[in-house]
Structure formats: C-alpha cells, structure tokens
Amino acid sequence: MKDEMISLETRMLTLLHRAREERDAAARAELNALLRSNAGARRLMARLLADEQAIVNCLREEGIVALLDPAAAAGGPVAPIKLAARPFAWRRALAAAAAGLVVGLFSASLVYGLVMQRGLVNEGIPVPLADGGFESGVEPAAEFVPARTGLWSGDFATLSEGGPEMVPSEGKRMLKFLRTDNRLSPAGVMPSAGELWQVVDLTEARAALGHELAVIEVSARFNQAAVSGGEKTAFGVGLMAFSGSAADAPAVWRERRELALAQADKEELADAEPGTWQRLSAQMTVPREANLLLVQIRAVRKGRGPHSPVLGAHFTDDVRLRALDRPSAETAKWR
Amino acid sequence: MASQFDETRFIEALTRHQPALEAFCYANVARREDAREVLQATCVKLWQKAAEWNPETAFLPWAFAVARFVALSHLRDKMRDRLVLDEDVVLAMADDAEAAAVAFSARREALEHCLRRVKREQRELLHAHYIEGRSVRELAQSAGRGESAVKMTLLRVRQLLSECIEAQLRTAS
C-alpha cells in the first residue's frame, strides 16, 4: 500500500510539473481525470500542495532571517543557484535506508545493487522485456538511450540470423553489435563500448506480478566470433532503477551517478570459444520509489590506446528479466 | 462591522492562521500566482465579513468556506488553459484541502527539521524554483544541466522531504 502511494506521488508530482511548467494539456487532463476517479489521489494531492506551500513558507522565512540577521543565517539557503556535481548523498542514504539495505550507507561506490555470479538459486518470475530474443525482426534504433519503453536503442547494432561463424543461442535471430557510436554521438568521440538499452515500466511489471517487486535480475548470453589481432573484449549487462518518465531516461543515464536510485552491473571478458555462449547476469534490489528500469547490454573493447569504433564480431541473445523474492545470498556480493 | 474587541481577535486569528489559509488556497488552485491572488481576495472578503465571525467559534472553518468561494470564483474567471485543476475536481477535493490545511502547521514544523538535512545545493535549488519562481528550463540553463535532470532532482528532493515529514510526524506521535 505504501509503495502504491509512493508510485502515485511520483506520478502526480510529474503530472503537476508538466501541467504547470510545460503547459502540457494532456498531462493536465490526466491529472484531473486521476483526481476525479481516485479519492486517495485527491487526499495525496492536497497534502502535496500543502507541503509545497510549507516549503515556500520555510524558505521564505529563512530568507527574511537572512536579511535581518546575516550572521544567524550563515549557512542558510539564500544564494544564487548553483547545482552541485553530487547533490545526492542525503537522498542515497534515505533511499538505501528505505530499501532496508543500510550497508549502502557505508559504501563509497554507490548503491545497494547486487552483482550475481553464475548459478542462480531461486527460480523467479519473468518480467516482460520487449524482444529479448531479438526475434521480432524490428531493428534496434541507433539513437542513444531510448526515451520510451518497448524498444532497444543505443549504438549501431543489427539483427543477425548468423552464419558459419556464429549461430543464435536460441531462436532464429540474435543481435550483432556493429559500432561503439550512434547517430547522436558527438563528433570526434570514440567510445570503447557498443551499448544498447531498453526502458522497462516497473509499474506494469508490478501489476503483472501481482505483488511488490523486491529483486530483479537481468541475464543475457554473449558470444564473440573468432577474431584476429587479439584485442580483448568484455561483455556486460546492467540495470538501473529510477523514477520519473521514460522520456527522462537519456538524461538520467547521463547523470546516473546522481539520479539512479539503484544500479547493478556485471562485466566479464569474452572467452575465445565461439562454440559456446557466455551467460552474464546482474541482480538489483528494486527501491520502492523506482517506477522505471533501464536495462543495458554491451560489448566493450578493453585494449589500451585509440579504439576503432567498429565491432562486428560480437553478439548477444536471449536477454531476460525476472523478478526474484530475494537475492541469492550464496552467490551475490555487495558491489 | 465588528467591534473594536472583535476586530482585535479577528486580526489575531487572521494573522495566526494565514499560513494555513494560504496552504488551503494553494491546495485549491495549485499555482503560486493564482494562490496569491486567491489569498489576497480571501483576506479582503474576510475583512468585509469580519462582523459575521463569532470569536467563540473556530476561525479556520469559517475562513476556509470564504476562501473556497473566492477560489471557485477565481477559477471561473480564469482562462481554462491557465488553470491546473478543473472546478469539479476542486469541489471534490474540498475536504482533503481543508484537512491538509488544518495539518499545515504540524507538517511545516516537521519540514523545517527535514530541510536542515538537505544539502545546501538542494536548498538553493528549492529556493530558486519555489521562491524566486525560476523555471526548470532557466535552472537547467544556468547550471549547464539537462532539463530532465533538474526536473528529476526537484522531484527527488520533494519525495524525500515528503518521506521525511511523514517519518517526523510518526516519531512525534
């Protein structure tokens, strides 16, 4: 119930912002429809607005104190706007505590994400992911992090039915990483990783599950065709939870150190066995305030010096998401 | 017109309850500039009706009734696209707005505590947005960040303040 309220609060604050600041008529209509039909939403909205007024009231009072007594107000808030590079230690601490994972408080390297080794223990329940097997025939977009749910987007990649050098792990198709850049990449930048992302709506996943989402796991299979030259490559999977709208995903990814509510990641060097697929997985505790998830799969050049943006011998297939009741303690480690 | 004695009581009550009244106005119109107009008009109306108030009865319910009338009148006068909440929604929210305004002083007190835990940069952001009225776009431009990032930051701080207020109130009770 409490989680539903937090999700509702996120939704209403987002709609309120869009209706007020962006003059978004659709958001305004949605907000009013929600308030008409939902008594809990009306109660919450009244509280949110009164709290907003309280914020104004407190800050205004502090401003007056600062004017009347600058010494007393030293350390107070009245100053020109200047966003800090890392304004979220406090938020992280509360979010971590809210998730019941206080260990995160003492970790310098963000979050309460979990990284799984091979060999999962509990079975879990599948969480819908669009075209995880790359069988739909829809090519991924090459436009950085997608701003909507239900598609793969990222760096240049293509669907492949395979050939003598590689066959799909399952089904008829797999995904072939082509380059480490995309249509929106700034000129002159040579990233070392070819990445693809998908935004997943956790609200839908929670509804489909019929209960709260505690831990989520992403897994994918990777393979590398025989390559000459010997440059090392790694494969990776990642998860990032955030709240907001899918349209925020590109911005959240760019500023993930501050804006991610939780992250988990797993990377492993590509082996030299094209005949077998490597399976990687990462688990993450889902903060209750998160309503969206960003799934990432990648192939990374690990050699030193300038990288060619061209990949082409790197494949992934069978990307899956599943909900688990709890992390498998035997195989998980704190990140 | 109210007697001199009543007028003193009235001024005292209006002064004491003005923050809650302002919160009530804001909960009805959801936009700062509209709330200021409604509050101003409400105070004028309350002054005009001061003689009708019985100092032996609670001030706020009476003031809320007047404010609701003023807010609805304000909503009808405004262009629809300038408003956040539709009139029927404001009517449906009437009891909730009143309850939120009644709880205002306790929540404000809790918030004061919570704001002390917010980093200076976050307070500056809140100040710039809610007091100076700077839009997310302006804030993003001046900070060299994306609009979505600033929007998300504000959303996050709001959520954490909400949580903190609830926790404070639970502790207090």
XYZ file of C-alpha atoms in Angstrom:
508
model
C 0.000 0.000 0.000
C 2.796 2.351 0.951
C 4.621 1.552 -2.282
C 1.491 2.297 -4.274
C 1.277 5.674 -2.571
C 4.886 6.473 -3.436
C 4.309 5.483 -7.034
C 1.151 7.599 -7.094
C 3.063 10.501 -5.569
C 5.707 10.269 -8.280
C 3.041 10.186 -10.942
C 1.179 13.153 -9.531
C 4.257 15.288 -8.989
C 5.316 14.556 -12.557
C 1.876 15.395 -13.973
C 1.685 18.521 -11.842
C 5.034 19.678 -13.132
C 4.090 19.035 -16.747
C 0.733 20.748 -16.369
C 2.144 23.792 -14.621
C 5.526 24.359 -16.158
C 5.209 22.814 -19.544
C 1.565 23.755 -20.094
C 1.048 20.182 -21.188
C -2.692 19.858 -21.830
C -2.564 16.061 -21.896
C -0.845 15.982 -18.500
C -3.401 18.413 -17.113
C -6.254 16.264 -18.392
C -4.664 13.110 -16.997
C -4.108 14.742 -13.614
C -7.709 15.933 -13.375
C -9.046 12.555 -14.504
C -6.943 10.842 -11.860
C -8.175 13.208 -9.157
C -11.788 12.745 -10.256
C -11.649 8.986 -10.043
C -9.340 8.352 -7.114
C -10.088 9.538 -3.585
C -6.588 8.573 -2.424
C -5.105 10.717 -5.166
C -7.168 13.701 -4.053
C -6.015 13.287 -0.472
C -2.412 12.957 -1.598
C -2.622 15.918 -3.960
C -3.992 18.167 -1.224
C -1.139 17.065 1.016
C 1.484 17.575 -1.684
C 0.237 21.069 -2.391
C 0.124 21.954 1.294
C 3.678 20.624 1.650
C 4.751 22.715 -1.312
C 3.296 25.718 0.433
C 5.185 24.702 3.584
C 8.426 24.609 1.571
C 7.725 28.123 0.334
C 6.839 29.224 3.834
C 10.010 27.807 5.408
C 12.356 29.081 2.720
C 10.718 32.488 2.685
C 11.126 32.750 6.436
C 14.771 31.748 6.188
C 15.234 34.438 3.570
C 13.765 37.037 5.913
C 16.016 35.861 8.740
C 18.982 36.103 6.406
C 18.114 39.692 5.576
C 17.548 40.697 9.193
C 20.381 38.753 10.743
C 23.008 37.573 8.248
C 25.175 36.076 10.993
C 22.362 33.911 12.316
C 21.541 32.813 8.820
C 25.090 31.845 7.954
C 24.897 28.508 6.251
C 21.323 29.281 5.226
C 19.963 28.740 1.786
C 19.780 32.134 0.124
C 22.326 32.110 -2.647
C 22.397 32.135 -6.403
C 21.539 28.819 -7.931
C 24.498 26.548 -8.439
C 23.826 22.862 -8.774
C 26.445 20.705 -7.213
C 28.022 17.911 -9.110
C 26.981 15.410 -6.430
C 23.918 16.633 -4.610
C 22.531 13.284 -3.659
C 24.360 11.780 -0.734
C 21.429 12.532 1.540
C 18.954 11.091 -0.937
C 21.004 7.990 -1.415
C 21.226 7.499 2.296
C 17.474 7.742 2.724
C 16.755 5.658 -0.329
C 19.107 2.984 0.899
C 17.575 3.040 4.326
C 14.139 2.895 2.768
C 15.152 -0.205 0.924
C 16.294 -1.686 4.195
C 19.832 -2.030 2.996
C 21.840 0.091 5.306
C 25.061 -1.337 4.000
C 24.688 1.079 1.100
C 25.255 3.920 3.530
C 28.793 2.827 4.131
C 29.662 2.087 0.561
C 31.655 4.698 -1.306
C 30.723 3.190 -4.629
C 27.032 3.900 -4.689
C 24.105 1.784 -4.059
C 22.723 -1.360 -2.828
C 22.920 -3.135 -6.111
C 23.927 -6.721 -6.139
C 26.123 -8.419 -8.630
C 25.434 -12.054 -9.260
C 27.947 -14.668 -10.111
C 26.917 -17.573 -12.250
C 24.467 -20.112 -10.903
C 21.217 -18.674 -9.619
C 19.352 -20.342 -6.847
C 15.743 -19.201 -6.838
C 13.527 -19.571 -9.881
C 11.875 -16.170 -10.120
C 9.063 -14.924 -12.330
C 9.625 -13.479 -15.829
C 9.250 -9.707 -16.146
C 8.159 -8.515 -19.605
C 11.019 -7.238 -21.761
C 10.391 -6.289 -25.377
C 12.097 -8.541 -27.888
C 14.611 -10.051 -25.501
C 15.312 -12.810 -28.022
C 15.635 -10.386 -30.974
C 13.122 -12.443 -32.940
C 10.676 -9.653 -33.817
C 12.523 -8.525 -36.909
C 12.497 -4.928 -35.646
C 15.979 -3.439 -35.924
C 17.226 -1.612 -32.812
C 17.367 2.173 -33.010
C 20.808 3.793 -33.054
C 19.752 6.806 -31.020
C 21.417 6.507 -27.636
C 19.241 5.647 -24.636
C 15.588 5.312 -25.708
C 13.122 7.886 -24.426
C 10.254 5.406 -24.394
C 9.570 1.869 -23.319
C 9.307 -1.214 -25.519
C 12.318 -0.973 -27.804
C 16.045 -1.457 -27.927
C 18.101 1.611 -28.719
C 21.723 2.585 -28.320
C 24.765 2.259 -30.533
C 24.732 0.844 -34.056
C 23.711 -2.813 -33.975
C 21.677 -5.100 -36.176
C 19.660 -8.278 -36.061
C 21.522 -11.234 -37.456
C 20.441 -14.705 -38.438
C 24.002 -15.819 -38.116
C 26.151 -17.802 -40.470
C 29.065 -20.186 -40.443
C 30.919 -18.142 -37.849
C 28.048 -17.838 -35.352
C 24.566 -19.216 -34.769
C 21.945 -17.738 -32.405
C 21.843 -19.009 -28.864
C 18.079 -19.515 -29.244
C 15.510 -18.851 -31.981
C 16.364 -17.655 -35.462
C 17.981 -14.346 -34.732
C 20.447 -12.677 -32.396
C 21.830 -9.175 -32.040
C 25.140 -8.183 -33.567
C 26.988 -5.183 -32.111
C 28.255 -3.127 -35.074
C 29.830 0.015 -33.655
C 30.559 1.852 -30.429
C 28.774 5.031 -31.511
C 25.295 6.026 -32.613
C 23.501 8.667 -34.667
C 23.595 11.111 -31.760
C 27.242 10.588 -30.779
C 29.256 13.806 -30.751
C 31.861 14.035 -33.494
C 35.377 13.056 -32.526
C 34.389 10.920 -29.556
C 35.462 7.286 -29.736
C 33.640 5.324 -27.053
C 35.052 1.916 -26.232
C 31.691 0.235 -25.711
C 28.853 -0.667 -28.029
C 25.787 -0.403 -25.818
C 22.063 -0.994 -26.100
C 19.377 -0.063 -23.643
C 15.724 -0.694 -23.021
C 13.421 1.189 -20.638
C 11.034 -1.052 -18.700
C 7.981 0.208 -16.848
C 8.091 -1.258 -13.367
C 4.518 -0.241 -12.654
C 3.383 -2.664 -15.345
C 5.761 -5.315 -14.075
C 4.432 -4.920 -10.535
C 0.856 -5.146 -11.781
C 1.682 -8.230 -13.840
C 3.363 -9.846 -10.864
C 0.529 -9.014 -8.527
C 2.923 -8.213 -5.727
C 5.794 -5.919 -4.883
C 8.985 -6.272 -6.810
C 11.839 -6.991 -4.416
C 14.774 -8.064 -6.532
C 15.115 -8.054 -10.275
C 17.648 -9.865 -12.383
C 18.819 -9.276 -15.915
C 20.587 -12.021 -17.796
C 21.883 -12.258 -21.343
C 24.016 -14.561 -23.435
C 27.048 -13.249 -25.295
C 29.457 -14.631 -27.813
C 32.404 -13.498 -29.871
C 33.278 -14.891 -33.279
C 36.866 -15.863 -33.893
C 38.836 -12.630 -34.157
C 42.294 -11.823 -35.341
C 44.536 -9.289 -33.644
C 43.920 -10.465 -30.138
C 42.383 -7.295 -28.677
C 40.495 -8.182 -25.537
C 36.772 -7.552 -25.375
C 34.373 -7.772 -22.477
C 30.622 -8.220 -22.347
C 28.402 -6.623 -19.794
C 24.845 -6.384 -18.501
C 23.497 -3.632 -16.298
C 20.379 -2.468 -14.505
C 19.496 0.988 -13.297
C 16.323 1.936 -11.438
C 14.958 5.447 -11.474
C 11.721 7.347 -11.063
C 10.170 9.773 -13.494
C 9.007 9.222 -17.038
C 10.549 7.168 -19.828
C 11.377 10.424 -21.615
C 13.802 11.189 -18.795
C 15.837 8.038 -19.393
C 18.577 9.588 -21.595
C 19.168 12.384 -19.067
C 19.083 10.000 -16.146
C 21.626 7.765 -17.827
C 23.982 10.705 -18.435
C 23.722 11.704 -14.785
C 23.258 8.246 -13.353
C 25.725 8.761 -10.544
C 23.334 11.272 -9.092
C 19.961 10.224 -10.380
C 19.976 6.437 -10.312
C 18.097 5.043 -7.353
C 19.931 1.754 -7.672
C 22.341 0.143 -10.082
C 23.783 -3.290 -10.657
C 26.281 -4.392 -13.221
C 28.253 -7.389 -14.348
C 31.114 -7.461 -16.829
C 33.220 -10.385 -17.950
C 35.978 -10.804 -20.507
C 34.872 -12.519 -23.692
C 36.227 -16.022 -23.915
C 37.792 -17.489 -27.036
C 35.174 -20.180 -27.557
C 32.713 -19.205 -30.313
C 31.060 -22.573 -29.929
C 29.616 -21.721 -26.528
C 27.685 -18.730 -25.264
C 28.639 -16.883 -22.095
C 25.796 -16.100 -19.742
C 26.013 -12.983 -17.597
C 23.519 -11.786 -15.046
C 23.163 -8.987 -12.520
C 20.671 -8.609 -9.702
C 19.389 -5.456 -8.128
C 17.181 -4.670 -5.171
C 14.378 -2.520 -6.513
C 13.791 0.639 -4.461
C 10.120 1.117 -3.819
C 10.127 4.636 -5.272
C 11.502 3.425 -8.613
C 8.946 3.231 -11.401
C 11.292 2.634 -14.326
C 14.188 0.385 -15.089
C 16.934 0.797 -17.646
C 18.373 -2.462 -18.937
C 21.758 -2.309 -20.606
C 23.724 -4.839 -22.666
C 27.154 -4.045 -24.049
C 30.349 -5.185 -25.714
C 33.452 -3.305 -24.582
C 36.891 -3.050 -26.142
C 39.437 -3.469 -23.374
C 42.653 -2.719 -25.249
C 44.658 0.406 -24.499
C 45.092 3.247 -26.951
C 42.697 4.536 -29.593
C 39.828 2.200 -30.373
C 38.245 1.575 -33.694
C 34.525 2.254 -33.380
C 33.844 -0.865 -35.431
C 32.816 -4.043 -33.635
C 31.061 -6.690 -35.709
C 32.268 -9.954 -34.203
C 30.237 -9.572 -31.009
C 26.789 -10.988 -30.425
C 24.139 -11.154 -27.749
C 20.932 -13.147 -27.452
C 18.268 -14.280 -25.020
C 18.122 -11.215 -22.784
C 15.773 -11.871 -19.892
C 14.404 -10.094 -16.884
C 12.942 -11.878 -13.929
C 11.686 -10.961 -10.509
C 13.102 -12.774 -7.522
C 11.818 -12.828 -3.988
C 15.227 -12.114 -2.594
C 18.844 -12.083 -3.728
C 20.580 -15.416 -3.661
C 22.903 -14.805 -0.757
C 25.147 -17.684 -1.700
C 26.050 -16.187 -4.999
C 25.571 -12.476 -4.556
C 28.101 -9.975 -3.389
C 27.826 -6.339 -2.468
C 29.023 -4.008 -5.068
C -18.740 45.981 11.362
C -17.025 44.083 14.137
C -16.483 45.776 17.442
C -13.009 47.030 18.428
C -12.576 43.965 20.666
C -13.767 41.600 17.953
C -11.550 43.298 15.436
C -8.515 42.651 17.629
C -9.474 38.993 17.943
C -10.108 38.851 14.220
C -6.706 40.337 13.370
C -5.039 37.959 15.764
C -6.833 34.953 14.273
C -6.199 36.004 10.699
C -2.508 36.556 11.408
C -2.139 33.263 13.207
C -3.987 31.227 10.612
C -2.757 32.951 7.479
C -0.173 30.246 6.634
C -2.856 27.543 6.813
C -5.184 29.726 4.794
C -2.512 30.233 2.193
C -1.932 26.460 2.092
C -5.658 25.961 1.596
C -5.702 28.467 -1.279
C -2.709 26.770 -2.829
C -4.285 23.327 -2.482
C -7.274 24.670 -4.395
C -5.516 26.266 -7.332
C -2.105 24.549 -7.422
C -0.334 27.522 -8.946
C 1.585 30.081 -6.937
C 0.421 33.249 -8.636
C -3.203 32.095 -8.538
C -2.866 31.172 -4.855
C -1.550 34.654 -4.053
C -4.492 36.269 -5.832
C -6.973 33.989 -4.092
C -5.380 34.594 -0.699
C -5.434 38.346 -1.194
C -9.066 38.325 -2.294
C -9.940 35.983 0.578
C -8.370 38.292 3.159
C -10.302 41.247 1.750
C -13.513 39.217 1.835
C -12.784 38.071 5.401
C -12.289 41.683 6.476
C -15.586 42.606 4.877
C -17.317 39.750 6.666
C -15.423 40.093 9.960
C -18.606 41.011 11.825
C -20.128 37.664 10.857
C -17.418 35.706 12.630
C -18.142 34.671 16.182
C -14.802 34.769 18.080
C -16.071 31.938 20.255
C -16.070 29.604 17.250
C -13.118 28.252 15.316
C -11.717 30.698 12.800
C -10.371 28.299 10.172
C -13.572 26.504 9.077
C -15.222 29.849 8.546
C -12.194 31.229 6.703
C -11.939 28.104 4.549
C -15.565 28.459 3.499
C -14.907 32.010 2.366
C -11.640 31.022 0.668
C -13.368 28.196 -1.195
C -15.928 30.594 -2.559
C -13.185 33.001 -3.647
C -11.116 30.196 -5.204
C -14.052 28.907 -7.243
C -14.867 32.400 -8.388
C -11.217 32.834 -9.376
C -11.302 29.555 -11.333
C -14.385 30.660 -13.246
C -12.777 33.974 -14.166
C -9.569 32.445 -15.452
C -8.960 31.044 -18.868
C -9.253 27.284 -18.628
C -5.822 26.658 -20.084
C -4.279 28.787 -17.338
C -5.652 26.526 -14.636
C -4.245 23.319 -13.257
C -7.338 21.892 -11.585
C -10.849 21.800 -13.006
C -13.657 23.259 -10.944
C -15.346 19.908 -10.272
C -12.026 18.498 -9.087
C -11.536 21.431 -6.725
C -15.005 20.783 -5.336
C -14.266 17.073 -4.953
C -11.010 17.919 -3.179
C -12.629 20.383 -0.779
C -12.491 18.218 2.342
C -8.973 16.997 1.578
C -7.717 20.539 1.019
C -9.218 21.556 4.320
C -7.673 18.588 6.148
C -4.274 19.321 4.592
C -4.505 22.972 5.600
C -5.513 22.063 9.160
C -2.431 19.813 9.394
C -0.287 22.508 7.826
C 1.448 23.853 10.906
C 2.489 20.378 12.114
C 3.777 19.449 8.680
C 5.552 22.756 8.311
C 7.289 22.229 11.626
C 8.378 18.758 10.538
C 9.544 20.165 7.215
C 11.685 22.749 8.960
C 13.562 19.900 10.589
C 13.795 17.989 7.310
C 15.133 20.988 5.408
C 18.077 21.128 7.794
C 19.092 17.729 6.491
C 19.014 18.834 2.886
C 22.306 19.821 1.352
C 22.923 23.465 0.684
C 22.802 22.910 -3.085
C 19.432 21.238 -2.825
C 18.066 24.055 -0.702
C 19.368 26.538 -3.232
C 17.573 24.653 -5.945
C 14.323 24.650 -3.956
C 14.774 28.328 -3.210
C 15.426 29.225 -6.831
C 12.412 27.270 -8.023
C 9.813 27.870 -5.334
C 10.770 31.302 -4.013
C 12.402 33.027 -6.968
C 9.981 31.285 -9.312
C 12.674 30.237 -11.766
C 11.517 27.604 -14.212
C 13.210 24.268 -14.645
C 14.411 25.441 -18.048
C 16.068 28.516 -16.556
C 17.645 26.481 -13.789
C 18.943 23.932 -16.263
C 20.460 26.637 -18.434
C 22.164 28.432 -15.579
C 23.552 25.187 -14.164
C 24.570 23.747 -17.520
C 22.480 20.649 -16.952
C 19.685 18.991 -18.826
C 16.096 19.995 -18.053
C 15.180 16.410 -17.298
C 17.996 16.152 -14.789
C 16.884 19.290 -12.935
C 13.263 18.151 -13.050
C 14.255 14.781 -11.654
C 16.362 16.391 -8.944
C 13.426 18.522 -7.810
C 11.118 15.530 -7.898
C 13.541 13.503 -5.845
C 14.027 16.206 -3.208
C 10.261 16.614 -2.948
C 9.775 12.895 -2.453
C 12.440 12.740 0.198
C 11.010 15.709 2.023
C 7.591 14.028 1.945
C 9.054 10.864 3.392
C 10.986 12.783 5.996
C 7.878 14.739 7.044
C 5.901 11.532 7.448
C 8.717 9.986 9.489
C 8.944 13.093 11.683
C 5.223 13.073 12.295
C 5.261 9.376 13.130
C 8.085 9.949 15.609
C 6.288 12.902 17.149
C 3.101 10.928 17.605
